[in-house]
PDB file of C-alpha atoms in Angstrom:
ATOM      1  CA  MET A   1    -239.989 140.826 -85.676  1.00 45.00           C
ATOM      2  CA  ALA A   2    -240.101 139.618 -89.265  1.00 45.00           C
ATOM      3  CA  VAL A   3    -236.727 141.210 -89.957  1.00 44.00           C
ATOM      4  CA  ALA A   4    -235.296 139.596 -86.821  1.00 44.00           C
ATOM      5  CA  ARG A   5    -236.539 136.185 -87.887  1.00 48.00           C
ATOM      6  CA  VAL A   6    -234.950 136.617 -91.323  1.00 41.00           C
ATOM      7  CA  LEU A   7    -231.622 137.666 -89.771  1.00 41.00           C
ATOM      8  CA  ALA A   8    -231.755 134.700 -87.400  1.00 44.00           C
ATOM      9  CA  ALA A   9    -232.380 132.331 -90.300  1.00 44.00           C
ATOM     10  CA  ILE A  10    -229.431 133.804 -92.208  1.00 41.00           C
ATOM     11  CA  VAL A  11    -227.141 133.411 -89.191  1.00 39.00           C
ATOM     12  CA  LEU A  12    -228.316 129.801 -88.654  1.00 41.00           C
ATOM     13  CA  ALA A  13    -227.780 128.939 -92.314  1.00 42.00           C
ATOM     14  CA  ALA A  14    -224.309 130.459 -92.236  1.00 42.00           C
ATOM     15  CA  GLY A  15    -223.491 128.445 -89.139  1.00 43.00           C
ATOM     16  CA  LEU A  16    -224.658 125.222 -90.766  1.00 40.00           C
ATOM     17  CA  LEU A  17    -222.616 125.925 -93.886  1.00 40.00           C
ATOM     18  CA  GLY A  18    -219.579 126.644 -91.730  1.00 41.00           C
ATOM     19  CA  ALA A  19    -220.072 123.359 -89.853  1.00 39.00           C
ATOM     20  CA  CYS A  20    -220.363 121.484 -93.138  1.00 39.00           C
ATOM     21  CA  GLY A  21    -217.145 123.061 -94.343  1.00 38.00           C
ATOM     22  CA  GLN A  22    -215.365 122.085 -91.148  1.00 36.00           C
ATOM     23  CA  SER A  23    -216.495 118.465 -91.469  1.00 39.00           C
ATOM     24  CA  GLU A  24    -214.993 118.036 -94.940  1.00 57.00           C
ATOM     25  CA  GLN A  25    -212.088 115.608 -94.837  1.00 71.00           C
ATOM     26  CA  GLU A  26    -208.673 117.045 -95.565  1.00 86.00           C
ATOM     27  CA  SER A  27    -206.802 115.315 -98.396  1.00 96.00           C
ATOM     28  CA  ILE A  28    -203.314 114.001 -97.788  1.00 97.00           C
ATOM     29  CA  LEU A  29    -202.325 116.375-100.602  1.00 97.00           C
ATOM     30  CA  ASP A  30    -203.237 119.337 -98.378  1.00 97.00           C
ATOM     31  CA  LYS A  31    -200.812 118.324 -95.619  1.00 96.00           C
ATOM     32  CA  SER A  32    -197.145 119.211 -95.311  1.00 97.00           C
ATOM     33  CA  THR A  33    -196.360 116.222 -93.073  1.00 98.00           C
ATOM     34  CA  LEU A  34    -197.938 112.773 -93.362  1.00 98.00           C
ATOM     35  CA  VAL A  35    -198.330 110.631 -90.252  1.00 98.00           C
ATOM     36  CA  VAL A  36    -197.642 107.044 -91.311  1.00 98.00           C
ATOM     37  CA  GLY A  37    -198.399 103.920 -89.287  1.00 98.00           C
ATOM     38  CA  VAL A  38    -195.751 101.203 -89.635  1.00 97.00           C
ATOM     39  CA  ARG A  39    -195.027  97.903 -87.937  1.00 94.00           C
ATOM     40  CA  PRO A  40    -192.541  98.112 -85.046  1.00 94.00           C
ATOM     41  CA  ASP A  41    -192.090  94.357 -84.710  1.00 89.00           C
ATOM     42  CA  LEU A  42    -191.211  92.817 -88.088  1.00 92.00           C
ATOM     43  CA  PRO A  43    -187.534  92.729 -89.107  1.00 93.00           C
ATOM     44  CA  GLY A  44    -187.028  93.626 -92.759  1.00 94.00           C
ATOM     45  CA  LEU A  45    -190.453  95.270 -93.012  1.00 96.00           C
ATOM     46  CA  GLY A  46    -190.884  97.578 -90.042  1.00 96.00           C
ATOM     47  CA  LEU A  47    -188.826  97.398 -86.866  1.00 95.00           C
ATOM     48  CA  ARG A  48    -188.368 100.010 -84.145  1.00 95.00           C
ATOM     49  CA  GLN A  49    -184.753 100.546 -83.171  1.00 95.00           C
ATOM     50  CA  LYS A  50    -183.426 101.275 -79.691  1.00 94.00           C
ATOM     51  CA  ASP A  51    -183.132 104.963 -80.608  1.00 95.00           C
ATOM     52  CA  GLY A  52    -186.840 105.037 -81.479  1.00 94.00           C
ATOM     53  CA  ARG A  53    -186.385 105.234 -85.233  1.00 96.00           C
ATOM     54  CA  PHE A  54    -187.987 102.740 -87.609  1.00 98.00           C
ATOM     55  CA  LYS A  55    -186.274 100.824 -90.405  1.00 97.00           C
ATOM     56  CA  GLY A  56    -187.375  98.323 -93.025  1.00 97.00           C
ATOM     57  CA  PHE A  57    -188.875  97.934 -96.485  1.00 97.00           C
ATOM     58  CA  ASP A  58    -192.186  99.602 -95.587  1.00 98.00           C
ATOM     59  CA  ILE A  59    -190.369 102.574 -94.063  1.00 98.00           C
ATOM     60  CA  ASP A  60    -188.286 103.048 -97.223  1.00 98.00           C
ATOM     61  CA  VAL A  61    -191.421 102.838 -99.389  1.00 98.00           C
ATOM     62  CA  ALA A  62    -193.149 105.416 -97.176  1.00 98.00           C
ATOM     63  CA  HIS A  63    -190.204 107.794 -97.537  1.00 98.00           C
ATOM     64  CA  TYR A  64    -190.215 107.313-101.313  1.00 98.00           C
ATOM     65  CA  VAL A  65    -193.915 108.006-101.894  1.00 98.00           C
ATOM     66  CA  ALA A  66    -193.876 110.945 -99.451  1.00 98.00           C
ATOM     67  CA  ASP A  67    -190.931 112.469-101.332  1.00 98.00           C
ATOM     68  CA  ARG A  68    -192.790 112.041-104.641  1.00 98.00           C
ATOM     69  CA  LEU A  69    -195.741 113.905-103.126  1.00 98.00           C
ATOM     70  CA  GLY A  70    -193.460 116.606-101.736  1.00 98.00           C
ATOM     71  CA  LYS A  71    -194.332 115.747 -98.131  1.00 98.00           C
ATOM     72  CA  LYS A  72    -192.434 115.170 -94.924  1.00 98.00           C
ATOM     73  CA  VAL A  73    -193.203 112.024 -92.944  1.00 98.00           C
ATOM     74  CA  ARG A  74    -193.608 111.119 -89.289  1.00 98.00           C
ATOM     75  CA  PHE A  75    -193.909 107.484 -88.200  1.00 98.00           C
ATOM     76  CA  VAL A  76    -196.082 105.955 -85.497  1.00 97.00           C
ATOM     77  CA  GLU A  77    -196.426 102.338 -84.364  1.00 96.00           C
ATOM     78  CA  ALA A  78    -199.120 100.259 -86.038  1.00 94.00           C
ATOM     79  CA  LEU A  79    -199.447  96.806 -84.526  1.00 87.00           C
ATOM     80  CA  ALA A  80    -201.720  94.388 -86.393  1.00 84.00           C
ATOM     81  CA  ALA A  81    -204.921  95.184 -84.481  1.00 84.00           C
ATOM     82  CA  GLU A  82    -204.281  98.960 -84.526  1.00 91.00           C
ATOM     83  CA  ARG A  83    -203.806  99.520 -88.252  1.00 93.00           C
ATOM     84  CA  ILE A  84    -207.371 100.316 -89.324  1.00 95.00           C
ATOM     85  CA  PRO A  85    -208.335 102.190 -86.106  1.00 95.00           C
ATOM     86  CA  LEU A  86    -205.311 104.462 -86.625  1.00 97.00           C
ATOM     87  CA  LEU A  87    -206.810 105.555 -89.940  1.00 97.00           C
ATOM     88  CA  THR A  88    -210.479 105.755 -89.027  1.00 96.00           C
ATOM     89  CA  SER A  89    -209.709 107.768 -85.875  1.00 96.00           C
ATOM     90  CA  GLY A  90    -207.537 110.218 -87.793  1.00 95.00           C
ATOM     91  CA  ARG A  91    -204.381 109.402 -85.803  1.00 97.00           C
ATOM     92  CA  ALA A  92    -202.580 108.414 -89.013  1.00 98.00           C
ATOM     93  CA  ASP A  93    -202.876 109.600 -92.605  1.00 98.00           C
ATOM     94  CA  LEU A  94    -201.435 106.435 -94.152  1.00 98.00           C
ATOM     95  CA  VAL A  95    -200.652 102.903 -93.024  1.00 98.00           C
ATOM     96  CA  LEU A  96    -197.841 100.856 -94.562  1.00 98.00           C
ATOM     97  CA  ALA A  97    -197.791  97.867 -92.240  1.00 94.00           C
ATOM     98  CA  THR A  98    -198.264  94.539 -94.078  1.00 90.00           C
ATOM     99  CA  LEU A  99    -201.907  95.555 -94.661  1.00 91.00           C
ATOM    100  CA  SER A 100    -203.371  93.077 -97.150  1.00 88.00           C
ATOM    101  CA  VAL A 101    -206.106  94.369 -99.477  1.00 91.00           C
ATOM    102  CA  THR A 102    -209.328  92.503 -98.655  1.00 88.00           C
ATOM    103  CA  PRO A 103    -213.022  93.144 -99.468  1.00 91.00           C
ATOM    104  CA  GLU A 104    -213.855  93.369 -95.762  1.00 91.00           C
ATOM    105  CA  ARG A 105    -211.204  96.027 -95.116  1.00 93.00           C
ATOM    106  CA  LYS A 106    -212.385  98.008 -98.141  1.00 94.00           C
ATOM    107  CA  THR A 107    -215.667  98.625 -96.339  1.00 94.00           C
ATOM    108  CA  LYS A 108    -213.763 100.590 -93.666  1.00 95.00           C
ATOM    109  CA  ILE A 109    -210.812 102.232 -95.413  1.00 96.00           C
ATOM    110  CA  ALA A 110    -209.445 102.928 -98.898  1.00 96.00           C
ATOM    111  CA  PHE A 111    -206.313 101.434-100.446  1.00 97.00           C
ATOM    112  CA  ALA A 112    -203.681 102.764-102.804  1.00 97.00           C
ATOM    113  CA  GLY A 113    -201.607 100.228-104.663  1.00 96.00           C
ATOM    114  CA  PRO A 114    -200.901  97.404-103.883  1.00 96.00           C
ATOM    115  CA  TYR A 115    -197.265  98.431-103.546  1.00 96.00           C
ATOM    116  CA  TYR A 116    -196.043  94.858-103.445  1.00 93.00           C
ATOM    117  CA  MET A 117    -197.329  91.362-104.033  1.00 90.00           C
ATOM    118  CA  SER A 118    -196.174  88.443-101.943  1.00 88.00           C
ATOM    119  CA  PHE A 119    -197.172  84.842-101.304  1.00 89.00           C
ATOM    120  CA  GLN A 120    -197.783  82.886 -98.158  1.00 91.00           C
ATOM    121  CA  ASP A 121    -194.836  80.559 -97.695  1.00 93.00           C
ATOM    122  CA  VAL A 122    -193.387  78.165 -95.135  1.00 95.00           C
ATOM    123  CA  LEU A 123    -190.142  78.516 -93.162  1.00 96.00           C
ATOM    124  CA  VAL A 124    -188.220  75.407 -92.114  1.00 97.00           C
ATOM    125  CA  ARG A 125    -184.763  74.687 -90.746  1.00 96.00           C
ATOM    126  CA  SER A 126    -182.040  74.512 -93.395  1.00 95.00           C
ATOM    127  CA  ASP A 127    -181.084  70.987 -92.341  1.00 91.00           C
ATOM    128  CA  GLU A 128    -184.612  69.624 -92.943  1.00 90.00           C
ATOM    129  CA  ARG A 129    -184.398  67.137 -95.805  1.00 89.00           C
ATOM    130  CA  GLY A 130    -187.106  65.823 -98.103  1.00 89.00           C
ATOM    131  CA  ILE A 131    -189.248  68.969 -97.839  1.00 92.00           C
ATOM    132  CA  ASP A 132    -189.839  70.372-101.314  1.00 88.00           C
ATOM    133  CA  GLY A 133    -193.452  71.467-100.870  1.00 88.00           C
ATOM    134  CA  VAL A 134    -196.050  72.195 -98.239  1.00 90.00           C
ATOM    135  CA  ARG A 135    -197.584  68.689 -98.398  1.00 91.00           C
ATOM    136  CA  ASP A 136    -194.240  67.236 -97.323  1.00 92.00           C
ATOM    137  CA  LEU A 137    -195.044  68.801 -93.941  1.00 94.00           C
ATOM    138  CA  LYS A 138    -198.393  67.059 -93.549  1.00 94.00           C
ATOM    139  CA  GLY A 139    -199.083  66.266 -89.902  1.00 94.00           C
ATOM    140  CA  ARG A 140    -196.049  68.243 -88.681  1.00 95.00           C
ATOM    141  CA  ARG A 141    -195.988  70.935 -85.982  1.00 96.00           C
ATOM    142  CA  PHE A 142    -196.653  74.496 -87.194  1.00 94.00           C
ATOM    143  CA  CYS A 143    -196.256  77.587 -85.047  1.00 94.00           C
ATOM    144  CA  ALA A 144    -199.551  79.507 -84.911  1.00 89.00           C
ATOM    145  CA  VAL A 145    -199.379  83.188 -83.905  1.00 86.00           C
ATOM    146  CA  GLU A 146    -202.382  84.270 -81.872  1.00 78.00           C
ATOM    147  CA  GLY A 147    -204.730  86.489 -83.898  1.00 66.00           C
ATOM    148  CA  ALA A 148    -203.128  85.644 -87.250  1.00 69.00           C
ATOM    149  CA  ASP A 149    -204.849  83.593 -89.944  1.00 72.00           C
ATOM    150  CA  PRO A 150    -202.090  82.022 -92.155  1.00 84.00           C
ATOM    151  CA  THR A 151    -202.556  78.622 -90.503  1.00 84.00           C
ATOM    152  CA  ALA A 152    -206.236  78.691 -91.502  1.00 84.00           C
ATOM    153  CA  ARG A 153    -205.208  79.124 -95.154  1.00 84.00           C
ATOM    154  CA  LEU A 154    -202.659  76.346 -94.689  1.00 88.00           C
ATOM    155  CA  LEU A 155    -205.297  73.909 -93.417  1.00 85.00           C
ATOM    156  CA  ALA A 156    -207.603  74.880 -96.293  1.00 86.00           C
ATOM    157  CA  ILE A 157    -205.239  73.093 -98.700  1.00 89.00           C
ATOM    158  CA  HIS A 158    -206.862  69.824 -99.754  1.00 81.00           C
ATOM    159  CA  GLY A 159    -205.551  66.909 -97.720  1.00 83.00           C
ATOM    160  CA  MET A 160    -203.320  69.077 -95.528  1.00 91.00           C
ATOM    161  CA  THR A 161    -203.147  68.478 -91.795  1.00 90.00           C
ATOM    162  CA  ALA A 162    -200.967  70.073 -89.143  1.00 93.00           C
ATOM    163  CA  LYS A 163    -200.475  70.208 -85.387  1.00 93.00           C
ATOM    164  CA  LEU A 164    -200.736  73.858 -84.343  1.00 93.00           C
ATOM    165  CA  VAL A 165    -198.498  75.122 -81.540  1.00 94.00           C
ATOM    166  CA  PRO A 166    -199.592  78.565 -80.252  1.00 91.00           C
ATOM    167  CA  ALA A 167    -197.245  81.546 -79.857  1.00 92.00           C
ATOM    168  CA  LYS A 168    -197.804  85.213 -79.043  1.00 88.00           C
ATOM    169  CA  ASP A 169    -195.668  86.516 -81.938  1.00 87.00           C
ATOM    170  CA  TYR A 170    -193.166  85.498 -84.628  1.00 89.00           C
ATOM    171  CA  ASP A 171    -190.204  86.051 -82.303  1.00 91.00           C
ATOM    172  CA  GLU A 172    -191.585  83.257 -80.128  1.00 94.00           C
ATOM    173  CA  CYS A 173    -192.129  81.136 -83.240  1.00 95.00           C
ATOM    174  CA  MET A 174    -188.477  81.580 -84.203  1.00 96.00           C
ATOM    175  CA  ALA A 175    -187.402  80.542 -80.721  1.00 97.00           C
ATOM    176  CA  LYS A 176    -189.624  77.468 -80.948  1.00 97.00           C
ATOM    177  CA  ILE A 177    -188.349  76.350 -84.339  1.00 97.00           C
ATOM    178  CA  GLY A 178    -184.782  76.979 -83.250  1.00 95.00           C
ATOM    179  CA  SER A 179    -185.242  74.703 -80.242  1.00 96.00           C
ATOM    180  CA  GLY A 180    -187.091  72.030 -82.230  1.00 95.00           C
ATOM    181  CA  ALA A 181    -190.447  72.646 -80.515  1.00 97.00           C
ATOM    182  CA  VAL A 182    -192.067  73.217 -83.925  1.00 97.00           C
ATOM    183  CA  ASP A 183    -191.172  72.136 -87.441  1.00 96.00           C
ATOM    184  CA  ALA A 184    -192.398  75.083 -89.511  1.00 95.00           C
ATOM    185  CA  ILE A 185    -193.761  78.633 -89.542  1.00 96.00           C
ATOM    186  CA  THR A 186    -196.118  79.959 -92.198  1.00 93.00           C
ATOM    187  CA  THR A 187    -197.006  83.550 -93.158  1.00 91.00           C
ATOM    188  CA  ASN A 188    -196.127  86.044 -95.925  1.00 90.00           C
ATOM    189  CA  ASP A 189    -192.817  85.221 -97.609  1.00 93.00           C
ATOM    190  CA  VAL A 190    -191.352  88.691 -96.966  1.00 93.00           C
ATOM    191  CA  ILE A 191    -192.121  88.446 -93.243  1.00 92.00           C
ATOM    192  CA  LEU A 192    -190.390  85.068 -93.145  1.00 95.00           C
ATOM    193  CA  ALA A 193    -187.481  86.448 -95.195  1.00 95.00           C
ATOM    194  CA  GLY A 194    -186.971  89.213 -92.649  1.00 94.00           C
ATOM    195  CA  LEU A 195    -186.930  86.689 -89.830  1.00 94.00           C
ATOM    196  CA  ILE A 196    -184.361  84.555 -91.639  1.00 95.00           C
ATOM    197  CA  LYS A 197    -182.071  87.515 -92.370  1.00 91.00           C
ATOM    198  CA  ARG A 198    -182.187  88.664 -88.746  1.00 92.00           C
ATOM    199  CA  ALA A 199    -181.362  85.117 -87.593  1.00 93.00           C
ATOM    200  CA  GLY A 200    -178.287  85.163 -89.822  1.00 91.00           C
ATOM    201  CA  GLY A 201    -179.183  81.932 -91.606  1.00 87.00           C
ATOM    202  CA  GLY A 202    -180.024  78.412 -90.542  1.00 94.00           C
ATOM    203  CA  PHE A 203    -183.473  78.520 -92.157  1.00 97.00           C
ATOM    204  CA  ARG A 204    -184.994  78.474 -95.634  1.00 96.00           C
ATOM    205  CA  LEU A 205    -188.299  78.937 -97.414  1.00 96.00           C
ATOM    206  CA  VAL A 206    -190.109  76.044 -99.081  1.00 93.00           C
ATOM    207  CA  ASN A 207    -191.352  78.340-101.899  1.00 88.00           C
ATOM    208  CA  ALA A 208    -194.858  76.985-101.290  1.00 88.00           C
ATOM    209  CA  ARG A 209    -196.794  79.983-102.747  1.00 85.00           C
ATOM    210  CA  ILE A 210    -199.921  79.000-100.836  1.00 86.00           C
ATOM    211  CA  SER A 211    -201.904  82.160-101.572  1.00 84.00           C
ATOM    212  CA  GLU A 212    -201.241  85.543-103.136  1.00 86.00           C
ATOM    213  CA  GLN A 213    -201.140  88.505-100.763  1.00 84.00           C
ATOM    214  CA  ASN A 214    -201.528  92.042-102.125  1.00 91.00           C
ATOM    215  CA  THR A 215    -200.257  94.645 -99.680  1.00 94.00           C
ATOM    216  CA  GLY A 216    -201.593  98.168-100.071  1.00 96.00           C
ATOM    217  CA  ILE A 217    -201.227 101.612 -98.553  1.00 98.00           C
ATOM    218  CA  GLY A 218    -204.186 102.191 -96.266  1.00 97.00           C
ATOM    219  CA  LEU A 219    -205.799 105.634 -96.172  1.00 98.00           C
ATOM    220  CA  ARG A 220    -209.120 107.082 -95.133  1.00 97.00           C
ATOM    221  CA  LYS A 221    -212.052 106.888 -97.506  1.00 95.00           C
ATOM    222  CA  GLY A 222    -213.062 109.962 -99.472  1.00 95.00           C
ATOM    223  CA  ASP A 223    -209.654 111.035-100.825  1.00 97.00           C
ATOM    224  CA  PRO A 224    -209.489 109.808-104.449  1.00 96.00           C
ATOM    225  CA  ASP A 225    -207.006 112.525-105.457  1.00 97.00           C
ATOM    226  CA  GLY A 226    -204.613 111.486-102.707  1.00 97.00           C
ATOM    227  CA  CYS A 227    -205.061 107.835-103.622  1.00 97.00           C
ATOM    228  CA  GLU A 228    -204.317 108.467-107.300  1.00 97.00           C
ATOM    229  CA  ALA A 229    -201.218 110.472-106.382  1.00 98.00           C
ATOM    230  CA  LEU A 230    -199.983 107.540-104.296  1.00 98.00           C
ATOM    231  CA  ASN A 231    -200.606 105.159-107.204  1.00 97.00           C
ATOM    232  CA  ARG A 232    -198.544 107.367-109.504  1.00 97.00           C
ATOM    233  CA  ALA A 233    -195.734 107.367-106.946  1.00 98.00           C
ATOM    234  CA  ILE A 234    -195.856 103.560-106.622  1.00 97.00           C
ATOM    235  CA  THR A 235    -195.754 103.200-110.414  1.00 96.00           C
ATOM    236  CA  GLN A 236    -192.700 105.464-110.570  1.00 97.00           C
ATOM    237  CA  MET A 237    -191.044 103.428-107.806  1.00 97.00           C
ATOM    238  CA  TYR A 238    -191.218 100.322-109.997  1.00 96.00           C
ATOM    239  CA  GLN A 239    -190.348 102.084-113.250  1.00 96.00           C
ATOM    240  CA  ASP A 240    -187.188 103.741-111.931  1.00 97.00           C
ATOM    241  CA  GLY A 241    -185.926 100.510-110.357  1.00 96.00           C
ATOM    242  CA  THR A 242    -186.294 101.605-106.733  1.00 97.00           C
ATOM    243  CA  ALA A 243    -188.745  98.797-105.886  1.00 96.00           C
ATOM    244  CA  ALA A 244    -186.318  96.112-107.097  1.00 95.00           C
ATOM    245  CA  LYS A 245    -183.442  97.719-105.177  1.00 96.00           C
ATOM    246  CA  LEU A 246    -185.453  97.852-101.957  1.00 97.00           C
ATOM    247  CA  MET A 247    -186.630  94.253-102.308  1.00 95.00           C
ATOM    248  CA  ASP A 248    -183.037  93.131-102.827  1.00 94.00           C
ATOM    249  CA  ARG A 249    -181.800  95.286 -99.942  1.00 95.00           C
ATOM    250  CA  TRP A 250    -184.209  93.864 -97.381  1.00 95.00           C
ATOM    251  CA  PHE A 251    -184.938  90.341 -98.658  1.00 94.00           C
ATOM    252  CA  GLY A 252    -182.258  89.448-101.209  1.00 92.00           C
ATOM    253  CA  GLY A 253    -180.291  86.266-100.607  1.00 90.00           C
ATOM    254  CA  THR A 254    -183.044  84.548 -98.623  1.00 92.00           C
ATOM    255  CA  PRO A 255    -182.897  80.819 -99.425  1.00 93.00           C
ATOM    256  CA  GLY A 256    -186.090  79.808-101.252  1.00 90.00           C
ATOM    257  CA  LEU A 257    -187.277  83.353-102.066  1.00 91.00           C
ATOM    258  CA  ASP A 258    -187.402  84.159-105.787  1.00 87.00           C
ATOM    259  CA  LEU A 259    -186.849  87.860-106.524  1.00 88.00           C
ATOM    260  CA  SER A 260    -185.856  87.400-110.156  1.00 84.00           C
ATOM    261  CA  ILE A 261    -189.041  89.066-111.462  1.00 82.00           C
ATOM    262  CA  ILE A 262    -190.216  92.330-109.867  1.00 86.00           C
ATOM    263  CA  GLU A 263    -193.301  93.709-111.646  1.00 83.00           C
ATOM    264  CA  ILE A 264    -195.721  96.556-110.944  1.00 86.00           C
ATOM    265  CA  PRO A 265    -198.688  95.057-109.059  1.00 88.00           C
ATOM    266  CA  GLN A 266    -202.108  95.396-110.649  1.00 89.00           C
ATOM    267  CA  PHE A 267    -203.871  98.299-108.939  1.00 91.00           C
ATOM    268  CA  ASP A 268    -207.416  97.935-107.638  1.00 82.00           C
ATOM    269  CA  GLY A 269    -208.245 101.541-108.478  1.00 82.00           C
ATOM    270  CA  CYS A 270    -209.313 104.436-106.263  1.00 87.00           C
ATOM    271  CA  VAL A 271    -212.989 104.880-105.359  1.00 70.00           C
TER     272      VAL A 271
END
């Protein structure tokens, strides 16, 4: 009986050790193909084509860093509300989808990068005169996308007021400003630049620089080696000139957007 109890204890211990080993998180460095969540709805950044493929700045960055890591890549849709759940559920290994680095998000996921720094800006019609800054739009009608918070940052500017007109997405905002139903749209400058390029002109940015937005690569917590490898790839992307080429490819020529200085963003570090 004593021998049986000892054998049982050994088997139980082995089972527990095996379970512990199975629960260890796999690093992105251990995978041959990385599943990457990207936006399907933002021209210039991440847009799904009719053939199902994705194109945009974030897609090109994902290809670049995956190549530097020696990995293949497979893309999945990552709408705004789905970005963090895609990571925490294990359905995606990385997310490159206009995911700003914030303290609250750091409690749920890890970030590599940022891989680019942008500013919140304001889009107006090209024929609008006398608008050189955000305060020139005081009291005017701004399109407010449901579930987005740029208008809250806009109204936080001292003395700023605005009439908010709701819309379900930025496509609806562009339709509204084109018809004259609103006077301005505000969000990240690169998002606005993509909208302007798709429209083929007729709009410009105010160059308001309301608040700095650092966009990072989201990944699951507990993979510092993978995070550091991504940071090295991002650094190389800026050093070899690829970052500047991609910014010019997707956003160059946008009225009001200054791309004259492209610098490596300051990394937050991997923990």
